[in-house]
Amino acid sequence: SYELTQPPSVSVSPGQTARITCSGDALPKQYAYWYQQKPGQAPVLVIYKDSERPSGIPERFSGSSSGTTVTLTISGVQAEDEADYYCQSADSSGTSYVVFGGGTKLTVL
Amino acid sequence: EVQLVQSGAEVKKPGESLRISCKGSGYSFTSYWISWVRQMPGKGLEWMGRIDPSDSYTNYSPSFQGHVTISADKSISTAYLQWSSLKASDTAMYYCARSAVTTDAFDIWGQGTMVTVSS
């Protein structure tokens, strides 16, 4: 089955830049999406179609794509950004199955 | 306000059946897919499957095919997730989420329904 691979954890100090990667063989052909999930809350979409930002999401959140890897970048990290982040995409076999990455815990030191 | 409101927490015994719901409001319910996503305690998100409420076409993850049933009643803007025989391993938070036909982005999520299966 198709998998998306994320690092389990990323740590940064406030004001620094956090980069969270997501790797998958189908990413050159399929869009990626990113979600933020804080404890006890439902996920929130923060990036769609690799690099688009929904309304209401701060400009410090950005997304990029290069080959089989997509990256969520949070510039000027704030304490409130501490959360789990999940990438999401689909396989390219024509089945249109949605797949989530395993999630990355962002810790703000 | 666009929202998905899910039914309340459930506590069930192994072998029992269950149906949880997700009601959409503030938008055209038949214009968006509804997906169900499982999150086991302390674990990540798992996509279970989705339904097109306009015609009830469904698409399941291979991991969940045959274990759950997704349905919808467009007349009351509600989607459902049901089990015929619960197992302890079904204990999890279950979220519904909507996505447009042209994108897999889950832009609106329900608040989640906690299902606990214990003898």
mmCIF file of C-alpha atoms in Angstrom, chain A:
data_model
loop_
_atom_site.group_PDB
_atom_site.id
_atom_site.type_symbol
_atom_site.label_atom_id
_atom_site.label_comp_id
_atom_site.label_asym_id
_atom_site.label_seq_id
_atom_site.Cartn_x
_atom_site.Cartn_y
_atom_site.Cartn_z
ATOM 1 C CA SER A 1 0.000 0.000 0.000
ATOM 2 C CA TYR A 2 1.053 3.580 -0.629
ATOM 3 C CA GLU A 3 2.790 5.420 2.211
ATOM 4 C CA LEU A 4 3.770 8.978 3.039
ATOM 5 C CA THR A 5 6.802 9.336 5.310
ATOM 6 C CA GLN A 6 7.241 12.164 7.832
ATOM 7 C CA PRO A 7 9.814 12.635 10.584
ATOM 8 C CA PRO A 8 8.273 11.817 13.979
ATOM 9 C CA SER A 9 9.417 15.049 15.554
ATOM 10 C CA VAL A 10 10.865 18.481 14.826
ATOM 11 C CA SER A 11 12.035 20.969 17.442
ATOM 12 C CA VAL A 12 12.698 24.681 17.002
ATOM 13 C CA SER A 13 13.088 27.739 19.173
ATOM 14 C CA PRO A 14 10.567 30.590 18.981
ATOM 15 C CA GLY A 15 11.222 32.870 16.018
ATOM 16 C CA GLN A 16 13.140 30.249 14.077
ATOM 17 C CA THR A 17 11.999 28.439 10.941
ATOM 18 C CA ALA A 18 10.542 24.945 11.132
ATOM 19 C CA ARG A 19 10.562 22.647 8.133
ATOM 20 C CA ILE A 20 8.551 19.440 8.087
ATOM 21 C CA THR A 21 9.021 17.062 5.188
ATOM 22 C CA CYS A 22 6.769 14.433 3.677
ATOM 23 C CA SER A 23 8.003 11.893 1.146
ATOM 24 C CA GLY A 24 6.056 9.672 -1.228
ATOM 25 C CA ASP A 25 6.557 8.196 -4.667
ATOM 26 C CA ALA A 26 3.328 9.646 -6.069
ATOM 27 C CA LEU A 27 3.913 13.213 -4.877
ATOM 28 C CA PRO A 28 5.202 14.387 -8.278
ATOM 29 C CA LYS A 29 1.771 13.472 -9.675
ATOM 30 C CA GLN A 30 -0.555 14.170 -6.769
ATOM 31 C CA TYR A 31 -1.160 17.302 -4.731
ATOM 32 C CA ALA A 32 -0.247 17.376 -1.060
ATOM 33 C CA TYR A 33 -2.192 18.891 1.795
ATOM 34 C CA TRP A 34 -1.123 19.769 5.334
ATOM 35 C CA TYR A 35 -3.099 19.756 8.567
ATOM 36 C CA GLN A 36 -2.366 21.084 12.032
ATOM 37 C CA GLN A 37 -3.840 19.228 15.001
ATOM 38 C CA LYS A 38 -3.624 20.509 18.544
ATOM 39 C CA PRO A 39 -4.405 18.245 21.536
ATOM 40 C CA GLY A 40 -8.089 17.516 21.898
ATOM 41 C CA GLN A 41 -9.008 19.316 18.675
ATOM 42 C CA ALA A 42 -9.951 18.336 15.149
ATOM 43 C CA PRO A 43 -7.352 18.839 12.426
ATOM 44 C CA VAL A 44 -7.230 22.154 10.573
ATOM 45 C CA LEU A 45 -6.186 22.539 6.934
ATOM 46 C CA VAL A 46 -3.164 24.850 6.693
ATOM 47 C CA ILE A 47 -1.898 24.179 3.132
ATOM 48 C CA TYR A 48 -3.673 22.763 0.084
ATOM 49 C CA LYS A 49 -2.512 21.868 -3.423
ATOM 50 C CA ASP A 50 1.134 21.811 -2.294
ATOM 51 C CA SER A 51 1.487 25.516 -1.596
ATOM 52 C CA GLU A 52 -1.858 27.298 -1.353
ATOM 53 C CA ARG A 53 -2.875 28.778 1.974
ATOM 54 C CA PRO A 54 -6.555 28.811 3.042
ATOM 55 C CA SER A 55 -8.030 32.071 4.205
ATOM 56 C CA GLY A 56 -7.403 32.688 7.855
ATOM 57 C CA ILE A 57 -4.133 30.768 7.965
ATOM 58 C CA PRO A 58 -1.171 33.000 8.929
ATOM 59 C CA GLU A 59 1.314 33.904 6.213
ATOM 60 C CA ARG A 60 4.118 32.247 8.173
ATOM 61 C CA PHE A 61 2.776 28.899 6.950
ATOM 62 C CA SER A 62 3.952 27.947 3.463
ATOM 63 C CA GLY A 63 4.307 24.812 1.389
ATOM 64 C CA SER A 64 6.602 23.669 -1.391
ATOM 65 C CA SER A 65 7.203 20.628 -3.546
ATOM 66 C CA SER A 66 10.283 19.096 -5.106
ATOM 67 C CA GLY A 67 10.177 15.691 -6.705
ATOM 68 C CA THR A 68 8.977 13.051 -4.257
ATOM 69 C CA THR A 69 9.152 15.400 -1.250
ATOM 70 C CA VAL A 70 6.844 18.156 -0.085
ATOM 71 C CA THR A 71 7.734 20.529 2.721
ATOM 72 C CA LEU A 72 5.694 22.551 5.186
ATOM 73 C CA THR A 73 7.620 25.612 6.326
ATOM 74 C CA ILE A 74 6.659 27.683 9.343
ATOM 75 C CA SER A 75 8.615 30.929 9.473
ATOM 76 C CA GLY A 76 8.990 32.789 12.732
ATOM 77 C CA VAL A 77 7.567 29.925 14.768
ATOM 78 C CA GLN A 78 5.374 30.915 17.682
ATOM 79 C CA ALA A 79 4.527 28.941 20.809
ATOM 80 C CA GLU A 80 0.973 28.482 19.519
ATOM 81 C CA ASP A 81 2.330 26.548 16.519
ATOM 82 C CA GLU A 82 3.255 23.606 18.743
ATOM 83 C CA ALA A 83 1.083 20.795 17.409
ATOM 84 C CA ASP A 84 1.027 17.631 15.337
ATOM 85 C CA TYR A 85 1.246 18.153 11.597
ATOM 86 C CA TYR A 86 0.033 15.661 8.995
ATOM 87 C CA CYS A 87 0.566 15.561 5.273
ATOM 88 C CA GLN A 88 -2.066 14.029 3.029
ATOM 89 C CA SER A 89 -2.132 12.984 -0.571
ATOM 90 C CA ALA A 90 -3.404 10.205 -2.812
ATOM 91 C CA ASP A 91 -1.838 7.315 -4.635
ATOM 92 C CA SER A 92 -1.440 7.551 -8.388
ATOM 93 C CA SER A 93 -2.803 4.121 -9.276
ATOM 94 C CA GLY A 94 -6.197 5.466 -10.247
ATOM 95 C CA THR A 95 -7.925 4.268 -7.089
ATOM 96 C CA SER A 96 -7.987 7.784 -5.581
ATOM 97 C CA TYR A 97 -7.300 6.438 -2.107
ATOM 98 C CA VAL A 98 -6.498 9.174 0.367
ATOM 99 C CA VAL A 99 -3.392 8.638 2.459
ATOM 100 C CA PHE A 100 -2.076 10.483 5.512
ATOM 101 C CA GLY A 101 1.501 10.629 6.630
ATOM 102 C CA GLY A 102 2.320 9.364 10.098
ATOM 103 C CA GLY A 103 2.432 12.856 11.567
ATOM 104 C CA THR A 104 5.166 15.094 12.944
ATOM 105 C CA LYS A 105 5.166 16.526 16.444
ATOM 106 C CA LEU A 106 6.436 20.106 16.328
ATOM 107 C CA THR A 107 7.900 21.184 19.633
ATOM 108 C CA VAL A 108 8.607 24.853 20.285
ATOM 109 C CA LEU A 109 11.486 24.942 22.750
#
